[in-house]
Short mmCIF file of C-alpha atoms in Angstrom, two decimals:
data_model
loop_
_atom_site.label_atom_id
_atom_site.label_comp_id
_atom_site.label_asym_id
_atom_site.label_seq_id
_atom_site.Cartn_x
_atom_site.Cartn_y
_atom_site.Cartn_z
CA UNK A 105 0.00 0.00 0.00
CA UNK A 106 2.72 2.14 1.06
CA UNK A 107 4.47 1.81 -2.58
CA UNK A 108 1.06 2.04 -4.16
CA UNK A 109 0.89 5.65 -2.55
CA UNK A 110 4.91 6.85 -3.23
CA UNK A 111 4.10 5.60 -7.15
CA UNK A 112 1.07 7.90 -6.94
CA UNK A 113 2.70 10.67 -5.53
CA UNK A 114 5.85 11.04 -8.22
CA UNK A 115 3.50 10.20 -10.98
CA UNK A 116 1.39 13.65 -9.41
CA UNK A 117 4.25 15.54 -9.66
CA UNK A 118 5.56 14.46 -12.54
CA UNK A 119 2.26 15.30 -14.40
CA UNK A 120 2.25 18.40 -12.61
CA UNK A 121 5.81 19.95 -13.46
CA UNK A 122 5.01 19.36 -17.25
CA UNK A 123 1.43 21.50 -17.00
CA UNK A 124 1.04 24.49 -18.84
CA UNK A 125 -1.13 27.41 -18.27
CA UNK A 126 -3.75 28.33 -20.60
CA UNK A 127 -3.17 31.75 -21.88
CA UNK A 128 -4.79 34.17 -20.07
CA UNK A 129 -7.69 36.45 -20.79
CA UNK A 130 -5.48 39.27 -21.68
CA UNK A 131 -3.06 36.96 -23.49
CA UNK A 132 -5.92 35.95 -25.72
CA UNK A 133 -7.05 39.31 -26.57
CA UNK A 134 -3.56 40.15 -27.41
CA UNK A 135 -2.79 37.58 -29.87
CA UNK A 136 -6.21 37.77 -31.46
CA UNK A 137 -5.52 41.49 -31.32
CA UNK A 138 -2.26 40.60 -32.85
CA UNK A 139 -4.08 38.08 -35.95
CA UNK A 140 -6.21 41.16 -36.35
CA UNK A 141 -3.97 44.15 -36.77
CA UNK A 142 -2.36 41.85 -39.67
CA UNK A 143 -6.13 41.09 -41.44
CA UNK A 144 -7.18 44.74 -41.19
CA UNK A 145 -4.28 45.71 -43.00
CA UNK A 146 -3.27 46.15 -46.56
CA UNK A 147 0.07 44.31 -46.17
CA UNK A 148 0.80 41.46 -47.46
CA UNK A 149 2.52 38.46 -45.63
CA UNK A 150 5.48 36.08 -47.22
CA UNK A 151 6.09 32.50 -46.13
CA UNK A 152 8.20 29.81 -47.57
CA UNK A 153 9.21 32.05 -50.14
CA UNK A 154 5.62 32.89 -51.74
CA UNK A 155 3.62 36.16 -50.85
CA UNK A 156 -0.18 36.30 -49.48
CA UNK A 157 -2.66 38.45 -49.04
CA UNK A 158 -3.47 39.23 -44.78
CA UNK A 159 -6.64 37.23 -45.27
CA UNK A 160 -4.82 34.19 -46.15
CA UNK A 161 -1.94 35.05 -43.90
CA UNK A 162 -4.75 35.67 -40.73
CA UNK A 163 -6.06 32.08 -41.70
CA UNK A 164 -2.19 30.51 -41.55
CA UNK A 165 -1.79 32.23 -38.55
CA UNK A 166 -4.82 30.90 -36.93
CA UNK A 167 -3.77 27.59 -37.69
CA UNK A 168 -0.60 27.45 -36.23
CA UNK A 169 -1.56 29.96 -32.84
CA UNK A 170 -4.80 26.60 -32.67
CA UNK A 171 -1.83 23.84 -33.14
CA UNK A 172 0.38 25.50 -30.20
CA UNK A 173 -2.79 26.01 -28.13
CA UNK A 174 -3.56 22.24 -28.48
CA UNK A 175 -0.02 21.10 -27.37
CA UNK A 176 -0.10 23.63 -24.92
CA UNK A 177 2.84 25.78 -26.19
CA UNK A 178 1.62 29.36 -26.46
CA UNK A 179 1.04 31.05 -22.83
CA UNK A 180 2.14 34.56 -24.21
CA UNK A 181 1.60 37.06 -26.98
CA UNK A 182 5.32 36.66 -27.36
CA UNK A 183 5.73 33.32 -27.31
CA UNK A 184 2.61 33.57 -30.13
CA UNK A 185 5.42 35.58 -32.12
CA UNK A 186 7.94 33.55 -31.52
CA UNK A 187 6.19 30.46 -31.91
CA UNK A 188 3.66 31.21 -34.72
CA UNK A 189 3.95 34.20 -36.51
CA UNK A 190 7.97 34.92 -36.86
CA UNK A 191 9.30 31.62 -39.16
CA UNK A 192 7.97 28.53 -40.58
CA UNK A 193 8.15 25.68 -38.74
CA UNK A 194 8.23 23.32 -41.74
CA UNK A 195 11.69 25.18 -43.40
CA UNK A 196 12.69 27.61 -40.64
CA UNK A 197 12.87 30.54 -43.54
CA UNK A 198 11.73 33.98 -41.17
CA UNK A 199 8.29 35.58 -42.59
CA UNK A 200 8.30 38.81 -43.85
CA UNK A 201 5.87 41.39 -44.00
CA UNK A 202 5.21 43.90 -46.07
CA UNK A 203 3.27 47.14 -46.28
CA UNK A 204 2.35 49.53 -48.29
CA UNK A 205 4.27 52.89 -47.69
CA UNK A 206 6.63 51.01 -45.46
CA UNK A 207 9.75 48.86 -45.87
CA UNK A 208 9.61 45.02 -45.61
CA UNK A 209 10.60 43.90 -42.49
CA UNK A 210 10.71 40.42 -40.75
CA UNK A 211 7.24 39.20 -39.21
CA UNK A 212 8.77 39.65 -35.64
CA UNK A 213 9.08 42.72 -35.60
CA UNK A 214 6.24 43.76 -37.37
CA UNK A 215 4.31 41.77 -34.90
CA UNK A 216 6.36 43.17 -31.91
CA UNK A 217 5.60 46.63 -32.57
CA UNK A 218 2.19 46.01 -32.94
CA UNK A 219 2.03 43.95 -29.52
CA UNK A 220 3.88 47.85 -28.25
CA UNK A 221 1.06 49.62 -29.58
CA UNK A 222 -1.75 47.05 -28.52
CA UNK A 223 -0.52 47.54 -25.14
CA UNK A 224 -0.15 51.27 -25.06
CA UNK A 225 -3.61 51.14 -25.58
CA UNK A 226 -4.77 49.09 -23.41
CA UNK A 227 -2.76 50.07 -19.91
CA UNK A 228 -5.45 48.57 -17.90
CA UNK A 229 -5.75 44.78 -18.82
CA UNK A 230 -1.92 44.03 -19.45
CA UNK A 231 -0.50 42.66 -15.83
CA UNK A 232 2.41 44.28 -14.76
CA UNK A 233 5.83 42.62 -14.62
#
């Protein structure tokens, strides 16, 4: 009985070391926020090599931010970017983004500046570090 209850116990903490958080509220809203800013736009989004139009890029997007929520790898806005929305995952080539008016730049920081501005916007529901 005794080993019984020692077997439980390390299989408990096992199984509870490897848990991930779900993204939070605000996290959500941020990375949705973040799919968003790049359908609203007029830019146009390059992966693999080919270019797409922000509705096609949104859907890609959507796609991989569902496949990390699955597996439990996205807590974070930025771990969205890093995980989703900077570089394929099938040839590891970085995405690129580009806008009118503006010069291409990588995904990353496209998508970090607009994670900057989401937040300067919205003081109230981002938790302070």
């Amino acid at each position: 009985m005794k080993r019984t209850a020692v077997t439980v116990a390390t299989l408990a903490l096992a199984l509870a070391g490897s848990a991930h958080a779900a993204p939070s509220e605000v996290a959500r809203r941020e990375i949705a926020g973040l799919i968003g800013a790049l359908d609203g736009s007029n830019c146009r989004f390059q992966r693999n090599g080919s270019w797409h139009d922000a509705a096609e890029a949104r859907a890609h997007l959507q796609r991989k931010y569902d496949y990390l929520l699955k597996k439990d790898q996205v807590d974070t806005a930025e771990q969205f970017i890093e995980r989703a929305a900077s570089q394929s995952s099938m040839s590891g080539k970085a995405y690129r983004i580009a806008c009118p008016g503006q010069p291409e730049q990588t995904a990353a920081v496209w998508f970090g500046a607009r994670l900057k501005t989401l937040r300067i916007n919205a003081p109230a529901t981002h938790p302070p570090r």
